Amino acid sequence: MDGTTLCGHPDTPVIKVCPILVVCSHIMLLFLYILFYRFLIHSITLRALAFTRYTESQPYSTIINQFNKYAKKKNLDISIELNLLTIYNSTFSLNDFGSMVEALFKKKNKYELYFYDNVYTTKYGKYLLNLKEWIPKNTLDLYDQKIISETCYYNEKLPVQLSYSVMYSNESYLKKYNKRIPKTWNELIETSIYILEKEKEKNNTNLVAYNGLLDDSEQGTYSLIDYIYSCREDKSSAYPDLRSQSSINALNMIKELKNKIGSDEIFSSNYYISVGKLFEPFSMLFTRFLIFQPPEKYLIPHKISPLPGLHEGVSSSLVCGFNIGISKYVTNERKNASLIALDYITSLETHKKFVLKELTTPFMPSLLDDEEVCHSIDCELFKSFQYIGRQINKNSIYDFDTYSDKYRNYIYEFLYGNKMASDVLKKVEDITKIYYVSLNTKDSAIGLVSLVIISFLSLIMILSLIFLFKEFYIPFFEFLSIDFWILIIIGLILISSICFTKFDLIINGLLVATPYMIKNIMVEDGQNFQMCTMNNIYGKILVSSPDFIKIIIVGIMLILIFSEWNIQSTLIDMRLILASLYINIICIIIITIIKYVKFNSYKIYFTIKEFIYLTITISNYLILYGIRLLTAFMENWKIKSSSKKNKNNLNKNIIAITAKLKNCRSDDESSQNNNKSYYESKMTNDNSNNSNFNSARVQSFFVKIMNCHYSVESNSYNSSHNYNSNSENKSYNTFESTP
């Protein structure tokens, strides 16, 4: 019988087993196991990424292993998998790692924990959680605040491994010649010269006094930062400004070191050469390098001390190392698990463990007073360090690698070339400095000069308004009312200062939702500046709307000028307005073209724009206002000249001018009344015709404009279109000569 008996009893019914059912049952059991594991055991595996050059002294594997043991012991159901990139298992350099990490951040959810070089803090900060919001304040207070401010200034990231720059001194030579470890750079020069001369007397010409470590790598940049910080005036001074005398002194001191106890070849040699000689007992007298961790630390036959300074008591210890951060793109569940892991990694107990194992240097001040810790490390040495971060981290215009290359190469033009220290420091400052037009003449006097010119022109224009209220000059300004002349002058003053500020409250208010973007114009070997750009379509429409309105206004003005072109009473006024309008149109076209021209100098850009606005201001003032004043002055001069012959002529001329104006008003009123009667009569006839005939031909707009254009009297059409106008607002030809 086919089949299988149960329990070996022959009488037991035979059951056929289907292979498909067996497979399905196994799949079901596996599925139930996964569900049980997922929802009941619920273990979370976090992913961490790190990079190191030296696998033997890296702390990351130990940190992860210690946490996994801790999590297992506490039944946290959390573990961490570390992806450790080294020079042995990948082709990445530190720079490549920086680029790769940024690419991973953009992909999101790849890793939860990142160990990254703190030089990239500003670069990665936007992708990481602000730990200040998640880590208890008492934990943050455990860290050295000076170190935190120099290395973790972006959203309170926390260090996990730090190293400091130090000086290694060859004690065997110092003891041999009864010399102490130098406290100042001048003392280092004197000690080095003395020992080198003594060794040369013994035919030892291979001894190198000081390595300098000013090679073509980031180590050269770090050395420069150290030198500049060590040359500040006193211990409490901040990092010197690049253009300060302290920075100039630092560069001069470096060059003095190179020229007196070194050479271009020694100071520019690759840092691997410095490392190699550091492990040799008789090759180097003094060496600047980072502090090593075991086992390398115990293979170096030199005494570690802080770097010297320009003044005794002043030193520098550059801080570099790796921070830890949590990706902000993880789920809440994984974020909470990551915070638990971070709480363990950043705790005082964990840090103490790793300091005792010498996997990292201490950066919690309380540990430097711990007897157990001080038994293992030199606490006094670490207390003597005067920390400084990699200052170029704090600049976000350039990435670190680009800025570091420029920074280093410019200064090397002084150290290994013939450039002046002040010149190369200015070039370094110009790498990231944004120049503005201001009243400060330190960088340029263009702002102050422009303000003086604008103020002078504004004062002249404002003072010239006085003539509007003098009886003799009133007839020359009757083309417009006094308040309009005042508004014109105010408008011209605002136009002249438009390069300093823009008066467009409505547009600016509407642009709150889509503000301008600031575009950095980076000028190679020049002065950087910024421009406002609008990338939003809605914003572009709003910004362009005033230009369209101006085009409409200009078009209307041209039509009106054309319609009044031949009217005798405003003949000259129309031509002056047209001349002013042509100048404005040309200037606006030039300004529009300038928007699309690429400038590499903020001074030239500002000067051209300000010159155009001043051209608009001055030309409009002279054409619309100044020429009337000039005409009035000439008439006044004629009257005063004639008064020397006969004093009575003055009164006669004034009476003549007044009489003429009265006659003009009287004639105008008479003409207006006549035209009013004519218009009323015409309207009556038109209405009669309309009532008799249902259709009437209406004169086209073009024909009306042409009729107006060929009219020589304003009354012939003004009164027919606006017979209710006030005679006091009528126009007069103020440029007619006074009899």
PDB file of N, CA and C in Angstrom, residues 269-338:
ATOM      1  N   SER A 269      58.066  70.062   2.377  1.00  0.00           N
ATOM      2  CA  SER A 269      58.102  68.611   2.192  1.00  0.00           C
ATOM      3  C   SER A 269      56.794  67.975   2.636  1.00  0.00           C
ATOM      4  N   ASN A 270      56.451  66.874   1.998  1.00  0.00           N
ATOM      5  CA  ASN A 270      55.208  66.157   2.267  1.00  0.00           C
ATOM      6  C   ASN A 270      55.126  65.747   3.729  1.00  0.00           C
ATOM      7  N   TYR A 271      53.886  65.800   4.270  1.00  0.00           N
ATOM      8  CA  TYR A 271      53.751  65.501   5.700  1.00  0.00           C
ATOM      9  C   TYR A 271      54.098  64.054   6.020  1.00  0.00           C
ATOM     10  N   TYR A 272      54.087  63.159   5.030  1.00  0.00           N
ATOM     11  CA  TYR A 272      54.512  61.779   5.281  1.00  0.00           C
ATOM     12  C   TYR A 272      55.990  61.731   5.641  1.00  0.00           C
ATOM     13  N   ILE A 273      56.769  62.651   5.075  1.00  0.00           N
ATOM     14  CA  ILE A 273      58.194  62.733   5.414  1.00  0.00           C
ATOM     15  C   ILE A 273      58.359  63.145   6.870  1.00  0.00           C
ATOM     16  N   SER A 274      57.522  64.120   7.306  1.00  0.00           N
ATOM     17  CA  SER A 274      57.579  64.546   8.710  1.00  0.00           C
ATOM     18  C   SER A 274      57.227  63.399   9.637  1.00  0.00           C
ATOM     19  N   VAL A 275      56.203  62.642   9.270  1.00  0.00           N
ATOM     20  CA  VAL A 275      55.797  61.501  10.103  1.00  0.00           C
ATOM     21  C   VAL A 275      56.931  60.481  10.171  1.00  0.00           C
ATOM     22  N   GLY A 276      57.558  60.202   9.030  1.00  0.00           N
ATOM     23  CA  GLY A 276      58.646  59.218   9.013  1.00  0.00           C
ATOM     24  C   GLY A 276      59.804  59.637   9.894  1.00  0.00           C
ATOM     25  N   LYS A 277      60.201  60.898   9.809  1.00  0.00           N
ATOM     26  CA  LYS A 277      61.328  61.379  10.609  1.00  0.00           C
ATOM     27  C   LYS A 277      60.980  61.468  12.091  1.00  0.00           C
ATOM     28  N   LEU A 278      59.667  61.598  12.370  1.00  0.00           N
ATOM     29  CA  LEU A 278      59.229  61.716  13.759  1.00  0.00           C
ATOM     30  C   LEU A 278      59.540  60.445  14.544  1.00  0.00           C
ATOM     31  N   PHE A 279      59.571  59.320  13.840  1.00  0.00           N
ATOM     32  CA  PHE A 279      59.846  58.052  14.518  1.00  0.00           C
ATOM     33  C   PHE A 279      61.341  57.734  14.571  1.00  0.00           C
ATOM     34  N   GLU A 280      62.150  58.609  13.986  1.00  0.00           N
ATOM     35  CA  GLU A 280      63.597  58.435  14.041  1.00  0.00           C
ATOM     36  C   GLU A 280      64.155  59.263  15.195  1.00  0.00           C
ATOM     37  N   PRO A 281      65.032  58.714  15.994  1.00  0.00           N
ATOM     38  CA  PRO A 281      65.479  59.406  17.218  1.00  0.00           C
ATOM     39  C   PRO A 281      66.420  60.586  16.991  1.00  0.00           C
ATOM     40  N   PHE A 282      67.096  60.674  15.845  1.00  0.00           N
ATOM     41  CA  PHE A 282      68.108  61.722  15.684  1.00  0.00           C
ATOM     42  C   PHE A 282      67.950  62.534  14.392  1.00  0.00           C
ATOM     43  N   SER A 283      66.769  62.515  13.795  1.00  0.00           N
ATOM     44  CA  SER A 283      66.574  63.225  12.523  1.00  0.00           C
ATOM     45  C   SER A 283      66.011  64.628  12.702  1.00  0.00           C
ATOM     46  N   MET A 284      65.106  64.796  13.685  1.00  0.00           N
ATOM     47  CA  MET A 284      64.403  66.065  13.863  1.00  0.00           C
ATOM     48  C   MET A 284      64.673  66.615  15.259  1.00  0.00           C
ATOM     49  N   LEU A 285      64.802  67.931  15.328  1.00  0.00           N
ATOM     50  CA  LEU A 285      64.946  68.591  16.625  1.00  0.00           C
ATOM     51  C   LEU A 285      63.572  68.986  17.159  1.00  0.00           C
ATOM     52  N   PHE A 286      62.791  69.662  16.326  1.00  0.00           N
ATOM     53  CA  PHE A 286      61.415  70.034  16.690  1.00  0.00           C
ATOM     54  C   PHE A 286      60.483  69.699  15.519  1.00  0.00           C
ATOM     55  N   THR A 287      59.301  69.205  15.862  1.00  0.00           N
ATOM     56  CA  THR A 287      58.344  68.791  14.831  1.00  0.00           C
ATOM     57  C   THR A 287      56.943  69.222  15.220  1.00  0.00           C
ATOM     58  N   ARG A 288      56.248  69.841  14.282  1.00  0.00           N
ATOM     59  CA  ARG A 288      54.836  70.148  14.494  1.00  0.00           C
ATOM     60  C   ARG A 288      53.998  69.079  13.816  1.00  0.00           C
ATOM     61  N   PHE A 289      53.142  68.450  14.615  1.00  0.00           N
ATOM     62  CA  PHE A 289      52.224  67.458  14.052  1.00  0.00           C
ATOM     63  C   PHE A 289      51.082  67.236  15.038  1.00  0.00           C
ATOM     64  N   LEU A 290      50.124  66.414  14.626  1.00  0.00           N
ATOM     65  CA  LEU A 290      49.005  66.083  15.502  1.00  0.00           C
ATOM     66  C   LEU A 290      49.436  65.058  16.535  1.00  0.00           C
ATOM     67  N   ILE A 291      48.771  65.076  17.659  1.00  0.00           N
ATOM     68  CA  ILE A 291      49.081  64.112  18.709  1.00  0.00           C
ATOM     69  C   ILE A 291      48.602  62.720  18.284  1.00  0.00           C
ATOM     70  N   PHE A 292      49.427  61.754  18.467  1.00  0.00           N
ATOM     71  CA  PHE A 292      49.105  60.381  18.063  1.00  0.00           C
ATOM     72  C   PHE A 292      48.462  59.623  19.219  1.00  0.00           C
ATOM     73  N   GLN A 293      47.708  58.583  18.853  1.00  0.00           N
ATOM     74  CA  GLN A 293      47.147  57.660  19.826  1.00  0.00           C
ATOM     75  C   GLN A 293      47.968  56.369  19.787  1.00  0.00           C
ATOM     76  N   PRO A 294      47.870  55.567  20.846  1.00  0.00           N
ATOM     77  CA  PRO A 294      48.593  54.290  20.843  1.00  0.00           C
ATOM     78  C   PRO A 294      48.137  53.421  19.655  1.00  0.00           C
ATOM     79  N   PRO A 295      48.998  52.604  19.096  1.00  0.00           N
ATOM     80  CA  PRO A 295      50.362  52.298  19.583  1.00  0.00           C
ATOM     81  C   PRO A 295      51.430  53.270  19.072  1.00  0.00           C
ATOM     82  N   GLU A 296      51.074  54.105  18.058  1.00  0.00           N
ATOM     83  CA  GLU A 296      52.087  54.999  17.476  1.00  0.00           C
ATOM     84  C   GLU A 296      52.677  55.938  18.514  1.00  0.00           C
ATOM     85  N   LYS A 297      51.833  56.354  19.447  1.00  0.00           N
ATOM     86  CA  LYS A 297      52.259  57.326  20.446  1.00  0.00           C
ATOM     87  C   LYS A 297      53.517  56.876  21.186  1.00  0.00           C
ATOM     88  N   TYR A 298      53.603  55.583  21.489  1.00  0.00           N
ATOM     89  CA  TYR A 298      54.717  55.082  22.297  1.00  0.00           C
ATOM     90  C   TYR A 298      55.941  54.737  21.447  1.00  0.00           C
ATOM     91  N   LEU A 299      55.832  54.899  20.142  1.00  0.00           N
ATOM     92  CA  LEU A 299      56.965  54.627  19.269  1.00  0.00           C
ATOM     93  C   LEU A 299      57.733  55.900  18.913  1.00  0.00           C
ATOM     94  N   ILE A 300      57.211  57.026  19.358  1.00  0.00           N
ATOM     95  CA  ILE A 300      57.849  58.311  19.032  1.00  0.00           C
ATOM     96  C   ILE A 300      58.779  58.719  20.175  1.00  0.00           C
ATOM     97  N   PRO A 301      60.066  58.875  19.899  1.00  0.00           N
ATOM     98  CA  PRO A 301      61.039  59.174  20.972  1.00  0.00           C
ATOM     99  C   PRO A 301      61.179  60.679  21.244  1.00  0.00           C
ATOM    100  N   HIS A 302      60.057  61.383  21.350  1.00  0.00           N
ATOM    101  CA  HIS A 302      60.106  62.831  21.542  1.00  0.00           C
ATOM    102  C   HIS A 302      59.108  63.246  22.624  1.00  0.00           C
ATOM    103  N   LYS A 303      59.370  64.384  23.201  1.00  0.00           N
ATOM    104  CA  LYS A 303      58.521  64.936  24.253  1.00  0.00           C
ATOM    105  C   LYS A 303      57.439  65.808  23.621  1.00  0.00           C
ATOM    106  N   ILE A 304      56.203  65.627  24.078  1.00  0.00           N
ATOM    107  CA  ILE A 304      55.077  66.402  23.551  1.00  0.00           C
ATOM    108  C   ILE A 304      54.862  67.641  24.412  1.00  0.00           C
ATOM    109  N   SER A 305      54.622  68.779  23.727  1.00  0.00           N
ATOM    110  CA  SER A 305      54.346  70.038  24.428  1.00  0.00           C
ATOM    111  C   SER A 305      53.498  70.918  23.512  1.00  0.00           C
ATOM    112  N   PRO A 306      52.891  71.974  24.060  1.00  0.00           N
ATOM    113  CA  PRO A 306      52.160  72.914  23.199  1.00  0.00           C
ATOM    114  C   PRO A 306      53.123  73.637  22.259  1.00  0.00           C
ATOM    115  N   LEU A 307      52.578  74.133  21.157  1.00  0.00           N
ATOM    116  CA  LEU A 307      53.392  74.913  20.230  1.00  0.00           C
ATOM    117  C   LEU A 307      53.852  76.209  20.889  1.00  0.00           C
ATOM    118  N   PRO A 308      54.999  76.732  20.485  1.00  0.00           N
ATOM    119  CA  PRO A 308      55.419  78.049  20.994  1.00  0.00           C
ATOM    120  C   PRO A 308      54.499  79.150  20.470  1.00  0.00           C
ATOM    121  N   GLY A 309      54.714  80.363  20.978  1.00  0.00           N
ATOM    122  CA  GLY A 309      53.949  81.508  20.512  1.00  0.00           C
ATOM    123  C   GLY A 309      54.855  82.695  20.283  1.00  0.00           C
ATOM    124  N   LEU A 310      54.291  83.755  19.783  1.00  0.00           N
ATOM    125  CA  LEU A 310      55.088  84.968  19.592  1.00  0.00           C
ATOM    126  C   LEU A 310      55.500  85.537  20.944  1.00  0.00           C
ATOM    127  N   HIS A 311      54.593  85.399  21.936  1.00  0.00           N
ATOM    128  CA  HIS A 311      54.872  85.837  23.311  1.00  0.00           C
ATOM    129  C   HIS A 311      54.761  84.628  24.235  1.00  0.00           C
ATOM    130  N   GLU A 312      55.569  84.619  25.254  1.00  0.00           N
ATOM    131  CA  GLU A 312      55.517  83.497  26.195  1.00  0.00           C
ATOM    132  C   GLU A 312      54.159  83.457  26.891  1.00  0.00           C
ATOM    133  N   GLY A 313      53.606  82.262  27.027  1.00  0.00           N
ATOM    134  CA  GLY A 313      52.282  82.094  27.612  1.00  0.00           C
ATOM    135  C   GLY A 313      51.178  82.013  26.570  1.00  0.00           C
ATOM    136  N   VAL A 314      51.531  82.354  25.329  1.00  0.00           N
ATOM    137  CA  VAL A 314      50.571  82.275  24.223  1.00  0.00           C
ATOM    138  C   VAL A 314      50.952  81.095  23.348  1.00  0.00           C
ATOM    139  N   SER A 315      49.969  80.272  23.010  1.00  0.00           N
ATOM    140  CA  SER A 315      50.237  79.085  22.215  1.00  0.00           C
ATOM    141  C   SER A 315      49.052  78.829  21.290  1.00  0.00           C
ATOM    142  N   SER A 316      49.058  77.662  20.668  1.00  0.00           N
ATOM    143  CA  SER A 316      47.952  77.268  19.787  1.00  0.00           C
ATOM    144  C   SER A 316      47.912  75.757  19.675  1.00  0.00           C
ATOM    145  N   SER A 317      46.722  75.202  19.762  1.00  0.00           N
ATOM    146  CA  SER A 317      46.514  73.768  19.548  1.00  0.00           C
ATOM    147  C   SER A 317      45.288  73.602  18.670  1.00  0.00           C
ATOM    148  N   LEU A 318      45.518  73.334  17.416  1.00  0.00           N
ATOM    149  CA  LEU A 318      44.409  73.182  16.478  1.00  0.00           C
ATOM    150  C   LEU A 318      43.654  71.897  16.771  1.00  0.00           C
ATOM    151  N   VAL A 319      42.342  72.000  16.803  1.00  0.00           N
ATOM    152  CA  VAL A 319      41.477  70.853  17.107  1.00  0.00           C
ATOM    153  C   VAL A 319      40.921  70.289  15.809  1.00  0.00           C
ATOM    154  N   CYS A 320      41.095  69.011  15.617  1.00  0.00           N
ATOM    155  CA  CYS A 320      40.454  68.340  14.488  1.00  0.00           C
ATOM    156  C   CYS A 320      40.004  66.968  14.953  1.00  0.00           C
ATOM    157  N   GLY A 321      39.089  66.382  14.240  1.00  0.00           N
ATOM    158  CA  GLY A 321      38.571  65.088  14.642  1.00  0.00           C
ATOM    159  C   GLY A 321      37.248  64.801  13.981  1.00  0.00           C
ATOM    160  N   PHE A 322      36.497  63.889  14.606  1.00  0.00           N
ATOM    161  CA  PHE A 322      35.236  63.430  14.024  1.00  0.00           C
ATOM    162  C   PHE A 322      34.080  63.670  14.979  1.00  0.00           C
ATOM    163  N   ASN A 323      32.979  64.126  14.410  1.00  0.00           N
ATOM    164  CA  ASN A 323      31.728  64.308  15.150  1.00  0.00           C
ATOM    165  C   ASN A 323      30.772  63.171  14.829  1.00  0.00           C
ATOM    166  N   ILE A 324      29.728  63.086  15.622  1.00  0.00           N
ATOM    167  CA  ILE A 324      28.659  62.132  15.348  1.00  0.00           C
ATOM    168  C   ILE A 324      27.362  62.900  15.151  1.00  0.00           C
ATOM    169  N   GLY A 325      26.579  62.466  14.192  1.00  0.00           N
ATOM    170  CA  GLY A 325      25.300  63.104  13.915  1.00  0.00           C
ATOM    171  C   GLY A 325      24.257  62.086  13.522  1.00  0.00           C
ATOM    172  N   ILE A 326      22.988  62.476  13.670  1.00  0.00           N
ATOM    173  CA  ILE A 326      21.856  61.613  13.316  1.00  0.00           C
ATOM    174  C   ILE A 326      21.131  62.235  12.133  1.00  0.00           C
ATOM    175  N   SER A 327      20.888  61.440  11.123  1.00  0.00           N
ATOM    176  CA  SER A 327      20.181  61.930   9.942  1.00  0.00           C
ATOM    177  C   SER A 327      18.770  62.384  10.329  1.00  0.00           C
ATOM    178  N   LYS A 328      18.346  63.521   9.798  1.00  0.00           N
ATOM    179  CA  LYS A 328      17.009  64.034  10.099  1.00  0.00           C
ATOM    180  C   LYS A 328      15.931  63.365   9.247  1.00  0.00           C
ATOM    181  N   TYR A 329      16.350  62.480   8.332  1.00  0.00           N
ATOM    182  CA  TYR A 329      15.382  61.864   7.430  1.00  0.00           C
ATOM    183  C   TYR A 329      14.926  60.483   7.899  1.00  0.00           C
ATOM    184  N   VAL A 330      15.347  60.060   9.075  1.00  0.00           N
ATOM    185  CA  VAL A 330      14.958  58.739   9.572  1.00  0.00           C
ATOM    186  C   VAL A 330      13.553  58.787  10.167  1.00  0.00           C
ATOM    187  N   THR A 331      12.943  57.615  10.298  1.00  0.00           N
ATOM    188  CA  THR A 331      11.617  57.533  10.899  1.00  0.00           C
ATOM    189  C   THR A 331      11.715  57.839  12.393  1.00  0.00           C
ATOM    190  N   ASN A 332      10.594  58.147  12.998  1.00  0.00           N
ATOM    191  CA  ASN A 332      10.590  58.454  14.435  1.00  0.00           C
ATOM    192  C   ASN A 332      11.102  57.278  15.255  1.00  0.00           C
ATOM    193  N   GLU A 333      10.735  56.059  14.825  1.00  0.00           N
ATOM    194  CA  GLU A 333      11.172  54.873  15.554  1.00  0.00           C
ATOM    195  C   GLU A 333      12.690  54.756  15.541  1.00  0.00           C
ATOM    196  N   ARG A 334      13.285  54.949  14.362  1.00  0.00           N
ATOM    197  CA  ARG A 334      14.734  54.834  14.247  1.00  0.00           C
ATOM    198  C   ARG A 334      15.431  56.050  14.861  1.00  0.00           C
ATOM    199  N   LYS A 335      14.768  57.182  14.829  1.00  0.00           N
ATOM    200  CA  LYS A 335      15.347  58.365  15.469  1.00  0.00           C
ATOM    201  C   LYS A 335      15.454  58.150  16.975  1.00  0.00           C
ATOM    202  N   ASN A 336      14.392  57.602  17.575  1.00  0.00           N
ATOM    203  CA  ASN A 336      14.418  57.347  19.020  1.00  0.00           C
ATOM    204  C   ASN A 336      15.484  56.317  19.378  1.00  0.00           C
ATOM    205  N   ALA A 337      15.625  55.299  18.526  1.00  0.00           N
ATOM    206  CA  ALA A 337      16.665  54.295  18.771  1.00  0.00           C
ATOM    207  C   ALA A 337      18.055  54.923  18.631  1.00  0.00           C
ATOM    208  N   SER A 338      18.219  55.805  17.661  1.00  0.00           N
ATOM    209  CA  SER A 338      19.504  56.475  17.457  1.00  0.00           C
ATOM    210  C   SER A 338      19.844  57.375  18.635  1.00  0.00           C
TER     211      SER A 338
END
